[in-house]
Short mmCIF file of C-alpha atoms in Angstrom, two decimals:
data_model
loop_
_atom_site.label_atom_id
_atom_site.label_comp_id
_atom_site.label_asym_id
_atom_site.label_seq_id
_atom_site.Cartn_x
_atom_site.Cartn_y
_atom_site.Cartn_z
CA MET A 1 11.54 16.46 13.82
CA LEU A 2 8.26 14.78 14.55
CA ASN A 3 5.27 16.25 12.67
CA ARG A 4 2.06 15.90 14.65
CA ASN A 5 -0.11 16.84 11.68
CA ASP A 6 1.40 14.10 9.57
CA PRO A 7 -0.85 11.01 9.02
CA ILE A 8 2.19 8.73 9.68
CA PRO A 9 1.90 7.65 13.35
CA LEU A 10 4.54 9.33 15.82
CA TYR A 11 6.20 6.09 16.53
CA GLU A 12 6.83 5.44 12.88
CA GLN A 13 8.26 8.95 12.44
CA LEU A 14 10.49 8.35 15.51
CA LYS A 15 11.64 5.09 14.13
CA SER A 16 12.56 6.87 10.83
CA ILE A 17 14.60 9.41 12.64
CA ILE A 18 16.56 6.54 14.39
CA GLU A 19 16.87 4.83 10.99
CA ASP A 20 18.17 8.06 9.37
CA ASP A 21 20.71 8.43 12.19
CA ILE A 22 21.99 4.97 11.48
CA LYS A 23 22.17 5.53 7.65
CA ASN A 24 23.72 8.87 8.21
CA GLY A 25 26.46 7.46 10.35
CA LYS A 26 25.48 9.38 13.41
CA LEU A 27 24.78 6.08 15.05
CA ARG A 28 27.04 3.24 14.14
CA TYR A 29 27.03 -0.45 14.62
CA ASN A 30 27.20 -1.40 18.38
CA ASP A 31 26.43 2.31 19.50
CA GLN A 32 23.99 2.49 22.33
CA ILE A 33 20.83 4.42 21.41
CA PRO A 34 19.40 7.00 23.94
CA SER A 35 17.46 5.58 26.65
CA GLU A 36 13.57 5.59 26.55
CA ARG A 37 13.49 8.47 29.12
CA GLU A 38 15.92 10.61 26.99
CA LEU A 39 13.92 9.97 23.76
CA CYS A 40 10.74 10.90 25.62
CA GLN A 41 12.21 14.18 26.67
CA GLN A 42 14.04 14.88 23.37
CA PHE A 43 10.93 14.34 21.17
CA ASN A 44 8.22 15.24 23.72
CA VAL A 45 6.43 11.95 23.35
CA SER A 46 4.95 9.37 25.74
CA ARG A 47 6.91 6.27 26.69
CA ILE A 48 4.48 4.13 24.86
CA THR A 49 5.47 5.94 21.65
CA VAL A 50 9.18 5.47 22.32
CA ARG A 51 8.55 1.74 23.02
CA GLN A 52 6.65 1.15 19.88
CA ALA A 53 9.25 3.04 17.83
CA ILE A 54 12.09 0.90 19.23
CA SER A 55 10.15 -2.31 18.88
CA LEU A 56 9.53 -1.48 15.22
CA ALA A 57 13.19 -0.66 14.76
CA GLU A 58 14.07 -3.98 16.38
CA LYS A 59 11.65 -5.83 13.99
CA GLU A 60 13.29 -4.23 11.04
CA GLY A 61 16.67 -5.32 12.15
CA LEU A 62 17.92 -1.86 12.87
CA VAL A 63 18.63 -2.22 16.54
CA GLN A 64 19.08 -4.95 19.04
CA ARG A 65 17.87 -4.80 22.69
CA LEU A 66 20.01 -6.36 25.38
CA HIS A 67 17.77 -6.69 28.39
CA GLY A 68 18.94 -4.92 31.45
CA VAL A 69 21.63 -3.20 29.43
CA GLY A 70 20.21 -1.12 26.64
CA THR A 71 19.39 -0.83 23.01
CA PHE A 72 22.21 -0.92 20.47
CA VAL A 73 22.67 -0.46 16.76
CA ALA A 74 22.44 -3.84 14.99
CA LYS A 75 24.79 -5.12 12.35
CA PRO A 76 23.67 -4.02 8.97
CA LYS A 77 21.83 -6.68 6.72
CA ILE A 78 23.92 -9.04 4.82
CA GLN A 79 24.01 -8.06 1.15
CA GLN A 80 24.36 -10.44 -1.70
CA GLU A 81 25.07 -9.55 -5.28
CA LEU A 82 22.52 -11.09 -7.57
CA THR A 83 24.00 -11.24 -11.01
CA THR A 84 26.79 -13.54 -10.16
CA ILE A 85 26.77 -16.81 -8.26
CA ASN A 86 28.09 -16.12 -4.90
CA ASN A 87 29.80 -18.31 -2.22
CA PHE A 88 27.89 -18.53 1.02
CA LYS A 89 30.98 -18.07 3.21
CA SER A 90 32.50 -15.16 1.32
CA THR A 91 29.08 -13.31 1.36
CA LEU A 92 28.90 -13.49 5.03
CA GLU A 93 32.51 -12.83 5.66
CA LYS A 94 32.30 -9.63 3.69
CA GLN A 95 29.79 -8.47 6.35
CA GLY A 96 32.05 -9.61 9.25
CA LEU A 97 30.00 -12.58 10.16
CA LEU A 98 31.40 -16.01 10.98
CA ALA A 99 29.53 -18.32 8.58
CA SER A 100 28.50 -21.98 9.39
CA THR A 101 26.35 -24.59 7.95
CA GLN A 102 24.30 -27.43 9.66
CA TYR A 103 22.04 -30.24 8.59
CA HIS A 104 18.45 -29.84 9.52
CA ASP A 105 17.50 -33.13 7.89
CA SER A 106 18.57 -35.42 5.07
CA LYS A 107 16.28 -38.16 3.78
CA VAL A 108 15.35 -40.25 0.71
CA ILE A 109 11.70 -39.81 -0.45
CA SER A 110 9.65 -40.72 -3.40
CA SER A 111 9.07 -38.25 -6.12
CA ASP A 112 5.59 -36.78 -6.24
CA PHE A 113 4.10 -35.28 -9.47
CA GLN A 114 5.54 -31.85 -8.92
CA LEU A 115 9.16 -32.92 -8.12
CA SER A 116 9.04 -35.27 -11.19
CA ARG A 117 8.25 -32.51 -13.42
CA LEU A 118 10.87 -30.04 -11.82
CA LEU A 119 13.59 -32.72 -11.89
CA HIS A 120 12.66 -34.51 -15.09
CA ILE A 121 12.44 -37.89 -13.36
CA ASP A 122 9.42 -40.29 -12.98
CA VAL A 123 6.87 -40.18 -10.24
CA MET A 124 7.97 -42.52 -7.46
CA ASP A 125 11.72 -42.32 -8.34
CA LYS A 126 13.98 -41.92 -5.36
CA VAL A 127 14.84 -38.27 -4.58
CA LEU A 128 17.30 -37.03 -1.89
CA ASN A 129 15.89 -34.18 0.12
CA LEU A 130 18.69 -32.23 1.87
CA GLN A 131 17.68 -29.61 4.50
CA LEU A 132 20.43 -27.27 5.57
CA VAL A 133 20.63 -24.19 7.87
CA GLY A 134 23.09 -21.43 7.11
CA LEU A 135 24.16 -19.44 10.18
CA GLY A 136 25.99 -16.21 10.73
CA ASP A 137 27.76 -15.78 14.07
CA ASP A 138 25.73 -18.93 15.25
CA SER A 139 22.33 -17.32 14.48
CA PRO A 140 20.13 -19.02 11.72
CA ILE A 141 19.91 -16.76 8.70
CA VAL A 142 18.77 -19.08 5.84
CA PHE A 143 16.96 -22.41 5.56
CA TYR A 144 17.82 -24.38 2.34
CA ASN A 145 15.31 -27.14 1.34
CA SER A 146 16.83 -28.90 -1.70
CA TYR A 147 15.75 -31.81 -3.85
CA PHE A 148 18.00 -33.94 -6.00
CA GLU A 149 17.53 -36.93 -8.29
CA TYR A 150 18.88 -39.75 -6.04
CA ASN A 151 22.34 -40.43 -7.71
CA ILE A 152 23.08 -36.71 -8.01
CA GLY A 153 21.87 -36.12 -4.41
CA MET A 154 24.17 -38.79 -3.05
CA LYS A 155 27.29 -37.19 -4.55
CA ILE A 156 26.20 -33.83 -3.24
CA LYS A 157 25.51 -35.25 0.25
CA GLU A 158 29.01 -36.89 0.24
CA SER A 159 30.53 -33.43 -0.41
CA ALA A 160 28.30 -31.81 2.25
CA ASP A 161 29.22 -34.52 4.73
CA LEU A 162 32.87 -33.74 4.18
CA ALA A 163 32.31 -29.86 4.42
CA ILE A 164 30.44 -30.35 7.76
CA GLU A 165 33.08 -32.65 9.14
CA LYS A 166 35.77 -30.12 8.26
CA ASN A 167 33.58 -27.35 9.39
CA ILE A 168 33.58 -25.44 6.12
CA PRO A 169 30.41 -23.27 5.64
CA PHE A 170 28.64 -23.72 2.27
CA SER A 171 25.42 -23.73 0.39
CA THR A 172 24.60 -26.45 -2.02
CA LEU A 173 25.76 -24.26 -4.93
CA ASP A 174 29.27 -24.30 -3.52
CA LEU A 175 29.40 -28.10 -3.69
CA TYR A 176 29.02 -28.72 -7.41
CA GLU A 177 32.66 -27.99 -8.03
CA ASN A 178 33.69 -30.90 -5.68
CA VAL A 179 31.57 -33.44 -7.66
CA GLU A 180 31.73 -34.15 -11.47
CA LEU A 181 28.87 -31.84 -12.24
CA ALA A 182 29.16 -28.39 -13.97
CA PRO A 183 25.96 -26.37 -13.57
CA THR A 184 25.52 -23.83 -16.33
CA HIS A 185 22.85 -21.57 -14.85
CA VAL A 186 20.06 -21.22 -12.18
CA GLU A 187 16.55 -19.97 -12.59
CA GLN A 188 15.22 -18.15 -9.60
CA THR A 189 12.13 -16.51 -8.29
CA PHE A 190 11.99 -14.03 -5.47
CA GLU A 191 9.07 -13.39 -3.33
CA SER A 192 8.17 -12.24 0.20
CA VAL A 193 6.30 -14.71 2.36
CA ALA A 194 5.16 -15.14 5.97
CA ALA A 195 7.10 -17.79 7.94
CA ASN A 196 5.05 -20.90 8.47
CA GLU A 197 5.42 -22.96 11.78
CA HIS A 198 7.95 -25.30 10.33
CA VAL A 199 10.33 -22.66 9.00
CA SER A 200 9.78 -20.21 11.81
CA ASP A 201 11.07 -22.88 14.25
CA ILE A 202 14.23 -23.37 12.24
CA LEU A 203 15.01 -19.69 11.83
CA HIS A 204 14.04 -18.74 15.46
CA VAL A 205 11.32 -16.22 14.37
CA GLU A 206 7.63 -16.03 15.02
CA THR A 207 5.14 -17.40 12.66
CA GLY A 208 4.15 -14.69 10.09
CA PHE A 209 7.57 -13.06 10.09
CA PRO A 210 8.49 -11.76 6.81
CA LEU A 211 10.97 -14.00 4.86
CA LEU A 212 12.43 -13.83 1.47
CA ARG A 213 11.70 -17.03 -0.43
CA ILE A 214 14.01 -17.83 -3.40
CA THR A 215 12.89 -20.84 -5.46
CA SER A 216 15.86 -22.02 -7.64
CA ILE A 217 16.34 -24.74 -10.25
CA VAL A 218 20.06 -25.51 -11.02
CA PHE A 219 20.56 -26.54 -14.52
CA GLN A 220 23.44 -28.23 -16.41
CA ASP A 221 22.32 -27.21 -19.90
CA THR A 222 18.82 -28.59 -20.09
CA LEU A 223 19.18 -31.04 -17.22
CA PRO A 224 17.67 -29.89 -13.80
CA LEU A 225 20.35 -30.79 -11.02
CA GLU A 226 18.61 -29.43 -8.02
CA TYR A 227 15.15 -27.89 -7.08
CA LYS A 228 15.66 -25.69 -3.94
CA GLU A 229 13.41 -23.50 -1.73
CA SER A 230 15.56 -21.04 0.30
CA TYR A 231 14.07 -19.02 3.09
CA TYR A 232 16.10 -16.01 4.25
CA ARG A 233 15.27 -13.92 7.41
CA GLY A 234 13.97 -10.62 6.10
CA ASP A 235 15.72 -8.61 8.90
CA LYS A 236 19.08 -10.17 8.15
CA TYR A 237 19.53 -10.48 4.40
CA ARG A 238 18.95 -8.49 1.23
CA PHE A 239 20.03 -8.93 -2.41
CA PHE A 240 21.22 -6.28 -4.76
CA ILE A 241 21.45 -6.06 -8.49
CA THR A 242 22.39 -3.52 -11.09
CA ARG A 243 20.12 -3.52 -14.20
CA LYS A 244 21.13 -1.92 -17.37
CA TRP A 245 18.70 0.00 -19.62
CA MET B 1 -1.88 -38.01 2.01
CA LEU B 2 -1.60 -36.48 5.55
CA ASN B 3 1.14 -37.93 7.75
CA ARG B 4 0.12 -37.75 11.37
CA ASN B 5 3.68 -38.61 12.51
CA ASP B 6 5.16 -35.74 10.61
CA PRO B 7 6.25 -32.68 12.73
CA ILE B 8 4.57 -30.46 10.15
CA PRO B 9 1.09 -29.54 11.42
CA LEU B 10 -1.80 -31.16 9.61
CA TYR B 11 -3.22 -27.81 8.39
CA GLU B 12 0.17 -27.06 6.64
CA GLN B 13 0.22 -30.51 5.14
CA LEU B 14 -3.36 -29.98 3.84
CA LYS B 15 -2.40 -26.57 2.52
CA SER B 16 0.62 -28.21 0.67
CA ILE B 17 -1.80 -30.75 -0.90
CA ILE B 18 -4.05 -27.96 -2.22
CA GLU B 19 -0.96 -26.08 -3.37
CA ASP B 20 0.42 -29.15 -5.21
CA ASP B 21 -2.94 -29.73 -6.97
CA ILE B 22 -2.76 -26.04 -8.14
CA LYS B 23 0.79 -26.36 -9.37
CA ASN B 24 0.04 -29.77 -10.97
CA GLY B 25 -2.87 -28.20 -12.83
CA LYS B 26 -5.46 -30.45 -11.15
CA LEU B 27 -7.04 -27.24 -9.83
CA ARG B 28 -6.92 -24.16 -12.20
CA TYR B 29 -7.54 -20.56 -11.92
CA ASN B 30 -11.16 -19.91 -10.94
CA ASP B 31 -11.83 -23.65 -10.12
CA GLN B 32 -13.83 -24.04 -6.89
CA ILE B 33 -11.99 -26.08 -4.26
CA PRO B 34 -13.84 -28.74 -2.39
CA SER B 35 -16.11 -27.61 0.45
CA GLU B 36 -15.03 -27.63 4.16
CA ARG B 37 -17.23 -30.64 4.77
CA GLU B 38 -15.70 -32.47 1.80
CA LEU B 39 -12.26 -31.83 2.79
CA CYS B 40 -12.99 -32.90 6.42
CA GLN B 41 -14.27 -36.27 5.13
CA GLN B 42 -11.63 -36.77 2.42
CA PHE B 43 -8.79 -36.12 4.75
CA ASN B 44 -10.45 -37.23 8.06
CA VAL B 45 -9.49 -34.02 9.83
CA SER B 46 -11.44 -31.52 11.85
CA ARG B 47 -13.14 -28.56 10.43
CA ILE B 48 -10.71 -26.30 12.42
CA THR B 49 -7.79 -27.95 10.52
CA VAL B 50 -9.55 -27.35 7.25
CA ARG B 51 -10.17 -23.88 8.11
CA GLN B 52 -6.60 -23.21 9.05
CA ALA B 53 -5.30 -24.82 5.87
CA ILE B 54 -7.61 -22.55 3.58
CA SER B 55 -6.78 -19.51 5.64
CA LEU B 56 -3.08 -20.18 5.19
CA ALA B 57 -3.63 -20.94 1.40
CA GLU B 58 -5.52 -17.61 1.16
CA LYS B 59 -2.68 -15.67 2.85
CA GLU B 60 -0.21 -17.19 0.45
CA GLY B 61 -2.41 -15.96 -2.47
CA LEU B 62 -3.25 -19.45 -3.64
CA VAL B 63 -7.03 -19.22 -3.18
CA GLN B 64 -9.56 -16.51 -2.81
CA ARG B 65 -12.56 -16.87 -0.50
CA LEU B 66 -15.92 -15.44 -1.70
CA HIS B 67 -18.24 -15.33 1.31
CA GLY B 68 -21.35 -17.27 0.83
CA VAL B 69 -20.14 -18.60 -2.47
CA GLY B 70 -17.10 -20.73 -1.86
CA THR B 71 -13.26 -20.75 -2.28
CA PHE B 72 -11.60 -20.58 -5.66
CA VAL B 73 -8.17 -20.90 -7.03
CA ALA B 74 -6.66 -17.37 -7.26
CA LYS B 75 -4.73 -15.87 -10.09
CA PRO B 76 -1.11 -16.98 -10.17
CA LYS B 77 1.38 -14.39 -8.86
CA ILE B 78 2.60 -11.69 -11.29
CA GLN B 79 6.04 -12.61 -12.48
CA GLN B 80 8.58 -9.95 -13.48
CA GLU B 81 11.99 -10.73 -15.12
CA LEU B 82 14.71 -9.08 -13.39
CA THR B 83 17.65 -8.82 -15.75
CA THR B 84 15.80 -6.25 -18.10
CA ILE B 85 14.02 -3.07 -17.28
CA ASN B 86 10.29 -3.90 -17.61
CA ASN B 87 7.31 -1.89 -18.39
CA PHE B 88 4.63 -1.98 -15.61
CA LYS B 89 1.74 -2.21 -18.03
CA SER B 90 3.13 -5.17 -20.16
CA THR B 91 4.20 -6.94 -16.95
CA LEU B 92 0.72 -6.97 -15.66
CA GLU B 93 -0.98 -7.57 -19.04
CA LYS B 94 1.14 -10.75 -19.51
CA GLN B 95 -0.75 -12.05 -16.40
CA GLY B 96 -3.98 -11.06 -17.80
CA LEU B 97 -4.45 -8.20 -15.47
CA LEU B 98 -5.76 -4.76 -16.22
CA ALA B 99 -3.10 -2.34 -14.98
CA SER B 100 -3.72 1.21 -13.71
CA THR B 101 -1.73 3.88 -11.92
CA GLN B 102 -2.93 6.42 -9.42
CA TYR B 103 -1.32 9.24 -7.47
CA HIS B 104 -1.23 8.63 -3.63
CA ASP B 105 0.49 11.96 -2.96
CA SER B 106 2.89 14.45 -4.70
CA LYS B 107 4.69 17.15 -2.85
CA VAL B 108 7.77 19.33 -2.70
CA ILE B 109 9.92 18.86 0.37
CA SER B 110 13.38 19.84 1.64
CA SER B 111 16.18 17.49 1.28
CA ASP B 112 17.42 15.86 4.47
CA PHE B 113 20.92 14.56 4.92
CA GLN B 114 20.08 11.03 3.57
CA LEU B 115 18.32 12.22 0.38
CA SER B 116 21.22 14.74 -0.29
CA ARG B 117 23.65 11.87 -0.31
CA LEU B 118 21.46 9.69 -2.42
CA LEU B 119 20.63 12.32 -5.01
CA HIS B 120 23.98 14.26 -4.95
CA ILE B 121 22.22 17.48 -3.93
CA ASP B 122 22.66 19.87 -0.86
CA VAL B 123 20.81 19.65 2.36
CA MET B 124 17.53 21.69 2.16
CA ASP B 125 17.54 21.69 -1.71
CA LYS B 126 14.04 21.16 -3.01
CA VAL B 127 13.03 17.55 -3.63
CA LEU B 128 9.91 16.23 -5.41
CA ASN B 129 8.36 13.27 -3.68
CA LEU B 130 6.02 11.34 -6.01
CA GLN B 131 3.90 8.73 -4.35
CA LEU B 132 2.17 6.44 -6.73
CA VAL B 133 -0.01 3.20 -6.52
CA GLY B 134 0.08 0.61 -9.06
CA LEU B 135 -3.10 -1.50 -9.37
CA GLY B 136 -3.94 -4.80 -11.13
CA ASP B 137 -7.74 -5.16 -11.91
CA ASP B 138 -8.35 -2.23 -9.48
CA SER B 139 -6.55 -3.98 -6.50
CA PRO B 140 -3.46 -2.14 -5.27
CA ILE B 141 -0.37 -4.23 -5.88
CA VAL B 142 2.56 -1.85 -5.48
CA PHE B 143 3.30 1.49 -3.71
CA TYR B 144 6.04 3.59 -5.33
CA ASN B 145 7.59 6.34 -3.18
CA SER B 146 9.91 8.18 -5.42
CA TYR B 147 12.33 11.20 -4.76
CA PHE B 148 13.85 13.49 -7.40
CA GLU B 149 15.82 16.57 -7.53
CA TYR B 150 13.28 19.32 -8.08
CA ASN B 151 13.82 20.11 -11.76
CA ILE B 152 14.08 16.50 -12.82
CA GLY B 153 11.04 15.66 -10.71
CA MET B 154 8.97 18.42 -12.24
CA LYS B 155 9.60 17.10 -15.72
CA ILE B 156 8.72 13.50 -14.59
CA LYS B 157 5.62 14.81 -12.79
CA GLU B 158 4.50 16.59 -16.03
CA SER B 159 4.78 13.27 -17.83
CA ALA B 160 2.95 11.44 -14.99
CA ASP B 161 0.09 13.96 -15.00
CA LEU B 162 -0.31 13.38 -18.77
CA ALA B 163 -0.29 9.55 -18.41
CA ILE B 164 -2.87 9.68 -15.60
CA GLU B 165 -4.99 12.04 -17.62
CA LYS B 166 -4.84 9.66 -20.58
CA ASN B 167 -5.45 6.65 -18.23
CA ILE B 168 -2.16 5.11 -19.33
CA PRO B 169 -0.69 2.75 -16.58
CA PHE B 170 2.98 3.39 -15.79
CA SER B 171 5.76 3.28 -13.14
CA THR B 172 8.20 6.07 -12.96
CA LEU B 173 10.75 4.09 -15.00
CA ASP B 174 8.39 4.13 -18.08
CA LEU B 175 8.43 8.01 -17.91
CA TYR B 176 12.04 8.68 -18.65
CA GLU B 177 11.60 8.14 -22.37
CA ASN B 178 9.01 11.02 -22.43
CA VAL B 179 11.39 13.57 -20.99
CA GLU B 180 14.88 14.39 -22.18
CA LEU B 181 16.58 11.98 -19.75
CA ALA B 182 18.35 8.87 -20.62
CA PRO B 183 18.86 6.52 -17.67
CA THR B 184 21.67 4.09 -18.07
CA HIS B 185 21.29 1.72 -15.21
CA VAL B 186 19.48 1.15 -11.90
CA GLU B 187 20.87 -0.16 -8.62
CA GLN B 188 18.38 -2.17 -6.54
CA THR B 189 18.16 -3.99 -3.38
CA PHE B 190 15.55 -6.59 -2.68
CA GLU B 191 14.30 -7.48 0.91
CA SER B 192 11.34 -8.82 2.68
CA VAL B 193 9.72 -6.53 5.17
CA ALA B 194 6.61 -6.40 7.26
CA ALA B 195 3.97 -3.80 6.13
CA ASN B 196 3.93 -0.71 8.49
CA GLU B 197 0.60 1.26 9.09
CA HIS B 198 1.28 3.70 6.31
CA VAL B 199 1.86 1.14 3.59
CA SER B 200 -0.70 -1.30 4.79
CA ASP B 201 -3.40 1.25 4.38
CA ILE B 202 -2.31 1.97 0.84
CA LEU B 203 -1.97 -1.67 -0.21
CA HIS B 204 -5.18 -2.84 1.74
CA VAL B 205 -3.33 -5.47 3.86
CA GLU B 206 -2.91 -5.80 7.54
CA THR B 207 0.08 -4.35 9.48
CA GLY B 208 2.81 -6.92 9.44
CA PHE B 209 1.90 -8.41 6.00
CA PRO B 210 4.89 -9.64 4.20
CA LEU B 211 5.98 -7.25 1.49
CA LEU B 212 8.81 -7.19 -1.10
CA ARG B 213 10.70 -3.87 -0.66
CA ILE B 214 12.83 -2.83 -3.57
CA THR B 215 15.09 0.18 -3.09
CA SER B 216 16.17 1.73 -6.40
CA ILE B 217 18.52 4.38 -7.60
CA VAL B 218 18.14 5.22 -11.21
CA PHE B 219 21.34 6.55 -12.70
CA GLN B 220 22.27 8.46 -15.89
CA ASP B 221 25.98 7.49 -15.87
CA THR B 222 27.11 8.83 -12.48
CA LEU B 223 24.19 11.18 -11.86
CA PRO B 224 21.42 9.86 -9.70
CA LEU B 225 18.09 10.69 -11.20
CA GLU B 226 15.70 9.09 -8.65
CA TYR B 227 15.63 7.36 -5.38
CA LYS B 228 12.74 5.11 -4.89
CA GLU B 229 11.31 2.78 -2.47
CA SER B 230 8.71 0.20 -3.85
CA TYR B 231 6.62 -1.98 -1.84
CA TYR B 232 5.03 -4.96 -3.60
CA ARG B 233 2.27 -7.17 -2.04
CA GLY B 234 4.08 -10.53 -1.24
CA ASP B 235 1.05 -12.53 -2.27
CA LYS B 236 0.76 -10.83 -5.59
CA TYR B 237 4.13 -10.35 -7.07
CA ARG B 238 7.32 -12.29 -7.55
CA PHE B 239 10.50 -11.55 -9.56
CA PHE B 240 12.49 -14.06 -11.51
CA ILE B 241 16.00 -14.14 -12.84
CA THR B 242 18.35 -16.43 -14.63
CA ARG B 243 21.88 -16.38 -13.34
CA LYS B 244 24.84 -17.91 -15.24
CA TRP B 245 27.65 -19.76 -13.73
#
C-alpha cells in the first residue's frame, strides 16, 4: 500500500509495488499491467503519479510500453556470471534472446601514449581498433570498443569476419580459440557511467543514460593481447558473482 | 589533436585529451588544468566547446571545479577488488580517503512477500532495516540499505551502534566478526541504474545520475543472513576483478 507520510514520493512507491509484483511472480513476462485509470482508482492517486511511476518502471527496464496497446512486463535483465569467462551467445540464449553481432567500425590507427602502455607497444605503432555491437533480439545491448597490436588484431579480425559472414554471434573473447592465441586471464574494472553522444547513438539510448562500463585487458601470461572498453545498457544487463569469505 | 571530420563532437574529443593527459600522468591529482581561455586558444575552439568538455570531465569524476579558483584534477576513483571480501575502511584508506559511516535510518518493519523469500522467513515476520551511508573525506560515496531477520539484525545493530560511537568506519560485512555469526559467502549482482529521488538526496547527486547498484545476499551456508542493496556513486567508485580462462 502507498504511505502518504513516507518521504519517498508516491510515484516511486507505486513503481516499487509494480516491481514487487513482477519479482513475486504475480506479474510475469509479457503480462499486461493494469491501465492508468485502473491504477489511479486502485491506489487513489492522480494520473500524473501513475504516469511517473510507469515511466520510471520503463526506465528501469521493468515494463515496456506499446503505444496504443498498453504496458507489458519486460523481459528480465540478462544475467552474466562473473567468475568464469562466458560466451556471448550462450549468455543471451539462456535468457531466451536471439544473439547477433555487427561491426560498428574497424580501422587501423596509430598508437598513442596510453594505448602503447596498455598494449606494451611503441607510440605510433599500428593498432587495430575493432568496434562491435552485440544485439539481443535485434536490439543493441552492448558496444565493444577493442584495441589490438596490429598483427594480433588482423588475426582476430579475420576470425570476426568469418563469424559475421556465417552469422555466428560472438564477442572478441570468443574468437581467441579460433586463432593461435591462448589467453590466460583478463583484468577488468566495473563502473557506472552516463552514456555520451557517441555511445548513446550506438545503443539507442539518450545521452546520460546509465551504462555499465567494463574495461578489460586480456593477457596471455604477461603479454596484453587486447584492451577493450565495453558499454552495457544498464536496463538490459547485469552481472553476478559469488564471493567466498 | 582535435579532428573536425570525426563524428565524435569536439567537446568529447577535448574531454578525451584531458582524460588522456590525466591517465598519462601529464596532469596529476590536484594539478590545475589550463584555463578556459588557454584551452580555447590551444585547440582553436569556442568557449562553449571548452565548457562542455570540462563539464563532461567533471561529470565523469576526472576534474573538480572550485568556483573562482579554477579546475583541478580530481582524486582517482576508489578501486575495490571483487574476488575477496574487502573491508570498507581499508578500501578507502588505500585511496588516501578518510572513511566514515553514518546511520541514515534504522527501523523495524514487517516482512513483505519478497523479503520473506529472500531471508527465508514468514510474511509479516519482523525485519530490521538498517540504512547506512559510507563517506570518504566527508562526502557520501555509498548508500547501504540492508534487511535482516529481526534477531540477527538486532545483533548487527548493536555492533553498528558501537562502531559509530567509537567512530570506526564500517560496512555491514565488517560487523559479522563482532557477533557470533560466520558468513560463508555472498551472492551479488552488479548493474548500472539511474539515481531515484530518494537515493540522489542521500548521495548528493542529481536524479538520473549513474550509480552502480550491487544487490547482495550474505549466506551462512544455506541460511541467508542479510539482503542488501548498495548504491555507489558512479563517479567515485569502481570494482576490479581478474578472471582466469
